[in-house]
């Protein structure tokens, strides 16, 4: 079973509470999502391997540490996952970005794929799949499966809010994938929206309805 990391950092919890507020507008919502993305990425990348490198400071030559060969990829699930990408890239500018386009059919609640474009070396990278909302878990599970179907084996999932149902779905479908999340909410309502959640993340991010 993959591990579940729930971020209880006060800065993340504070920012998330503002995002949940229905009166928070798109501009602030976008800024907060990016900020939380950056804070979470700090932890998600905590165990990246380092290697020794020789450099020369103004004082002398020395051996010091830099990130080693294993490279990072960020894979937002469109649309709402886009809102976390810039925050992560602020920390890891060399990461490549792949995109998976999925929308949830409002009737079946099942994910429908409409786009997939990955870096050509995606299978050699640690991939962080990002999506603020983990509701039924259908979209995240499908996105992870697309990556696996293309030979990717080193995958983590980073979300903002998850419902217990969605977390369980991903853990069962992908026991090799660790999940990083800022909050585990109560349950899904009859429209498969997270309660209390924050509403429709894509709409709030982009000002659509
Ligand atoms: C939302 C959200 C997730 C998905 C979560 O996207 O961003 O991708 O729903 O639901 P699930 O866990 O039940 O699959 P949506 O389908 O609304 O598309 P959008 O981001 O383009 O608005
Ligand atoms: N998608 C969202 O954007 N919000 C939810 O609560 C569930 C799915």
Short mmCIF file of C-alpha atoms and ligand atoms in Angstrom, two decimals:
data_model
loop_
_atom_site.label_atom_id
_atom_site.label_comp_id
_atom_site.label_asym_id
_atom_site.label_seq_id
_atom_site.Cartn_x
_atom_site.Cartn_y
_atom_site.Cartn_z
CA UNK A 1 0.00 0.00 0.00
CA UNK A 2 1.32 3.47 -0.91
CA UNK A 3 1.89 5.93 1.91
CA UNK A 4 -0.50 8.80 2.62
CA UNK A 5 1.17 12.03 3.71
CA UNK A 6 -1.22 14.64 5.11
CA UNK A 7 0.29 18.12 5.40
CA UNK A 8 -0.61 19.71 8.71
CA UNK A 9 1.76 22.67 8.31
CA UNK A 10 0.04 25.82 9.64
CA UNK A 11 0.87 27.88 6.54
CA UNK A 12 -0.74 25.30 4.28
CA UNK A 13 -3.81 24.96 6.50
CA UNK A 14 -4.25 28.74 6.67
CA UNK A 15 -3.99 29.20 2.92
CA UNK A 16 -6.32 26.27 2.28
CA UNK A 17 -8.98 27.75 4.56
CA UNK A 18 -8.95 30.97 2.52
CA UNK A 19 -9.29 28.92 -0.67
CA UNK A 20 -12.31 27.08 0.73
CA UNK A 21 -14.15 30.37 1.42
CA UNK A 22 -16.78 30.86 -1.30
CA UNK A 23 -16.05 34.61 -1.33
CA UNK A 24 -12.41 34.14 -2.33
CA UNK A 25 -12.06 35.27 -5.97
CA UNK A 26 -10.11 33.64 -8.80
CA UNK A 27 -7.03 35.84 -8.49
CA UNK A 28 -6.48 35.04 -4.82
CA UNK A 29 -7.50 31.41 -5.34
CA UNK A 30 -4.86 31.03 -8.08
CA UNK A 31 -2.15 32.66 -5.99
CA UNK A 32 -2.90 30.50 -2.97
CA UNK A 33 -2.98 27.28 -4.99
CA UNK A 34 0.44 28.06 -6.41
CA UNK A 35 1.82 28.94 -2.99
CA UNK A 36 0.52 25.68 -1.51
CA UNK A 37 1.90 23.80 -4.52
CA UNK A 38 5.33 25.22 -3.76
CA UNK A 39 5.13 24.42 -0.04
CA UNK A 40 3.99 20.88 -0.73
CA UNK A 41 6.66 20.34 -3.39
CA UNK A 42 9.28 21.11 -0.76
CA UNK A 43 8.19 17.98 1.12
CA UNK A 44 7.39 15.81 -1.90
CA UNK A 45 10.96 16.26 -3.11
CA UNK A 46 12.53 15.73 0.32
CA UNK A 47 14.13 12.38 -0.58
CA UNK A 48 15.55 13.30 -4.00
CA UNK A 49 19.02 11.76 -4.22
CA UNK A 50 22.12 13.93 -4.03
CA UNK A 51 25.56 13.37 -5.43
CA UNK A 52 28.96 14.79 -4.61
CA UNK A 53 30.27 17.52 -6.92
CA UNK A 54 33.56 19.40 -6.92
CA UNK A 55 33.31 23.18 -6.97
CA UNK A 56 35.57 26.07 -6.17
CA UNK A 57 34.29 28.73 -3.80
CA UNK A 58 36.03 32.13 -3.66
CA UNK A 59 38.00 30.60 -0.79
CA UNK A 60 38.98 27.07 -1.91
CA UNK A 61 38.03 23.90 -3.78
CA UNK A 62 35.52 21.68 -2.02
CA UNK A 63 33.21 18.71 -2.44
CA UNK A 64 29.55 19.53 -2.01
CA UNK A 65 26.10 18.17 -2.91
CA UNK A 66 23.82 18.62 -5.89
CA UNK A 67 20.75 16.77 -7.14
CA UNK A 68 21.84 13.62 -8.94
CA UNK A 69 20.74 12.19 -12.27
CA UNK A 70 17.22 11.17 -11.43
CA UNK A 71 15.08 13.89 -12.93
CA UNK A 72 11.70 15.26 -12.09
CA UNK A 73 8.52 15.64 -14.13
CA UNK A 74 5.33 17.43 -13.15
CA UNK A 75 2.11 16.14 -14.68
CA UNK A 76 -0.94 18.31 -14.06
CA UNK A 77 -4.37 16.84 -14.72
CA UNK A 78 -6.19 19.49 -16.77
CA UNK A 79 -7.59 21.83 -15.98
CA UNK A 80 -7.28 22.39 -12.26
CA UNK A 81 -3.89 20.70 -11.88
CA UNK A 82 -2.39 23.58 -13.89
CA UNK A 83 -2.89 25.74 -10.83
CA UNK A 84 -0.16 23.92 -8.91
CA UNK A 85 2.51 23.77 -11.62
CA UNK A 86 4.13 27.20 -11.33
CA UNK A 87 4.58 26.83 -7.59
CA UNK A 88 6.47 23.57 -8.11
CA UNK A 89 8.53 25.00 -10.97
CA UNK A 90 9.58 27.88 -8.72
CA UNK A 91 11.36 25.27 -6.60
CA UNK A 92 12.51 22.93 -9.37
CA UNK A 93 12.87 25.00 -12.55
CA UNK A 94 14.53 22.14 -14.45
CA UNK A 95 11.49 19.86 -14.09
CA UNK A 96 9.70 19.02 -17.32
CA UNK A 97 5.94 19.30 -17.55
CA UNK A 98 3.57 16.76 -19.11
CA UNK A 99 -0.17 17.32 -19.47
CA UNK A 100 -3.05 14.91 -19.15
CA UNK A 101 -6.46 16.24 -20.15
CA UNK A 102 -9.34 14.61 -18.32
CA UNK A 103 -12.81 15.78 -17.47
CA UNK A 104 -15.32 14.10 -15.29
CA UNK A 105 -18.54 13.24 -17.12
CA UNK A 106 -21.23 14.89 -14.96
CA UNK A 107 -23.61 11.95 -15.45
CA UNK A 108 -21.38 8.91 -15.11
CA UNK A 109 -18.81 10.71 -12.84
CA UNK A 110 -16.19 8.77 -14.84
CA UNK A 111 -13.09 10.48 -16.30
CA UNK A 112 -12.95 11.09 -20.05
CA UNK A 113 -9.51 11.59 -21.63
CA UNK A 114 -9.08 14.37 -24.20
CA UNK A 115 -5.35 15.13 -24.18
CA UNK A 116 -2.02 13.60 -23.26
CA UNK A 117 1.43 15.05 -23.97
CA UNK A 118 4.43 13.90 -21.96
CA UNK A 119 8.17 14.58 -22.07
CA UNK A 120 9.83 11.91 -24.27
CA UNK A 121 11.91 10.72 -21.30
CA UNK A 122 8.97 10.64 -18.88
CA UNK A 123 9.66 6.98 -18.11
CA UNK A 124 13.10 7.93 -16.71
CA UNK A 125 11.74 10.61 -14.39
CA UNK A 126 10.14 10.79 -10.99
CA UNK A 127 6.68 12.05 -11.96
CA UNK A 128 4.53 14.11 -9.64
CA UNK A 129 0.90 13.99 -10.81
CA UNK A 130 -0.89 17.09 -9.54
CA UNK A 131 -4.59 17.79 -9.17
CA UNK A 132 -6.15 19.82 -6.36
CA UNK A 133 -9.19 17.55 -6.02
CA UNK A 134 -9.25 13.82 -5.30
CA UNK A 135 -12.98 13.09 -5.19
CA UNK A 136 -14.00 9.63 -6.46
CA UNK A 137 -10.36 9.08 -7.41
CA UNK A 138 -11.35 8.20 -10.97
CA UNK A 139 -9.39 11.01 -12.62
CA UNK A 140 -6.20 10.51 -10.63
CA UNK A 141 -6.31 6.73 -11.04
CA UNK A 142 -6.83 7.08 -14.78
CA UNK A 143 -4.00 9.61 -15.11
CA UNK A 144 -1.61 7.36 -13.21
CA UNK A 145 -2.66 4.43 -15.39
CA UNK A 146 -1.93 6.48 -18.57
CA UNK A 147 1.57 7.10 -17.24
CA UNK A 148 2.10 3.44 -16.40
CA UNK A 149 0.83 2.43 -19.86
CA UNK A 150 3.61 4.61 -21.28
CA UNK A 151 6.29 2.90 -19.22
CA UNK A 152 6.47 5.26 -16.24
CA UNK A 153 7.16 3.54 -12.95
CA UNK A 154 8.16 6.22 -10.45
CA UNK A 155 5.00 8.19 -9.71
CA UNK A 156 3.69 10.30 -6.81
CA UNK A 157 0.30 11.98 -6.49
CA UNK A 158 -0.02 15.46 -5.00
CA UNK A 159 -3.49 16.85 -4.24
CA UNK A 160 -4.98 19.60 -2.14
CA UNK A 161 -8.15 17.98 -0.78
CA UNK A 162 -9.15 14.33 -0.85
CA UNK A 163 -12.28 12.43 0.06
CA UNK A 164 -11.71 9.14 1.89
CA UNK A 165 -13.36 7.31 -1.02
CA UNK A 166 -10.93 8.75 -3.57
CA UNK A 167 -7.88 8.06 -1.45
CA UNK A 168 -8.95 4.44 -1.07
CA UNK A 169 -9.61 4.09 -4.80
CA UNK A 170 -6.13 5.32 -5.73
CA UNK A 171 -4.45 3.27 -3.03
CA UNK A 172 -6.18 0.12 -4.23
CA UNK A 173 -5.59 0.74 -7.94
CA UNK A 174 -2.00 1.94 -7.48
CA UNK A 175 -0.47 0.56 -4.29
CA UNK A 176 2.98 1.67 -5.49
CA UNK A 177 2.03 5.38 -5.58
CA UNK A 178 2.43 7.59 -2.48
CA UNK A 179 -0.21 10.29 -2.00
CA UNK A 180 0.60 13.77 -0.66
CA UNK A 181 -2.39 15.80 0.39
CA UNK A 182 -3.19 18.96 2.40
CA UNK A 183 -6.52 17.79 3.84
CA UNK A 184 -8.72 14.72 4.03
CA UNK A 185 -12.34 15.89 4.05
CA UNK A 186 -15.52 14.13 5.20
CA UNK A 187 -17.32 12.55 2.28
CA UNK A 188 -18.69 12.97 -1.27
CA UNK A 189 -22.15 14.42 -1.85
CA UNK A 190 -24.68 13.07 -4.38
CA UNK A 191 -22.89 14.93 -7.21
CA UNK A 192 -19.56 13.40 -6.15
CA UNK A 193 -18.33 16.77 -4.85
CA UNK A 194 -16.10 16.80 -1.78
CA UNK A 195 -17.77 17.98 1.44
CA UNK A 196 -16.89 20.56 2.71
CA UNK A 197 -14.29 20.85 -0.09
CA UNK A 198 -13.96 24.09 -2.00
CA UNK A 199 -16.43 23.60 -4.84
CA UNK A 200 -15.33 23.14 -8.45
CA UNK A 201 -11.59 23.77 -8.46
CA UNK A 202 -11.32 24.34 -12.24
CA UNK A 203 -14.17 26.86 -12.26
CA UNK A 204 -12.83 28.75 -9.26
CA UNK A 205 -9.33 28.81 -10.73
CA UNK A 206 -10.31 30.03 -14.17
CA UNK A 207 -13.51 31.98 -13.37
CA UNK A 208 -15.76 29.71 -15.43
CA UNK A 209 -19.06 28.15 -14.42
C1 LIG B 1 -12.05 17.88 -11.25
C2 LIG B 1 -10.73 17.86 -10.50
C3 LIG B 1 -10.26 16.46 -10.72
C4 LIG B 1 -11.54 15.65 -10.76
C5 LIG B 1 -11.71 14.97 -9.44
O1 LIG B 1 -11.83 18.06 -12.59
O2 LIG B 1 -9.83 18.84 -10.92
O3 LIG B 1 -9.54 16.28 -11.93
O4 LIG B 1 -12.61 16.59 -10.95
O5 LIG B 1 -12.79 14.13 -9.47
P1 LIG B 1 -12.66 12.54 -9.38
O6 LIG B 1 -11.67 12.24 -8.31
O7 LIG B 1 -14.06 12.13 -9.01
O8 LIG B 1 -12.27 12.03 -10.72
P2 LIG B 1 -13.04 18.23 -13.64
O9 LIG B 1 -13.45 16.90 -14.17
O10 LIG B 1 -14.13 19.04 -13.00
O11 LIG B 1 -12.37 18.98 -14.83
P3 LIG B 1 -11.81 20.49 -14.90
O12 LIG B 1 -10.56 20.51 -14.03
O13 LIG B 1 -11.48 20.67 -16.33
O14 LIG B 1 -12.85 21.42 -14.38
N1 LIG B 2 -14.03 18.21 -8.71
C1 LIG B 2 -13.95 19.41 -8.09
O1 LIG B 2 -13.46 20.38 -8.68
N2 LIG B 2 -14.41 19.51 -6.84
C2 LIG B 2 -14.96 18.47 -6.17
O2 LIG B 2 -15.37 18.62 -5.01
C3 LIG B 2 -15.04 17.23 -6.84
C4 LIG B 2 -14.56 17.12 -8.11
#
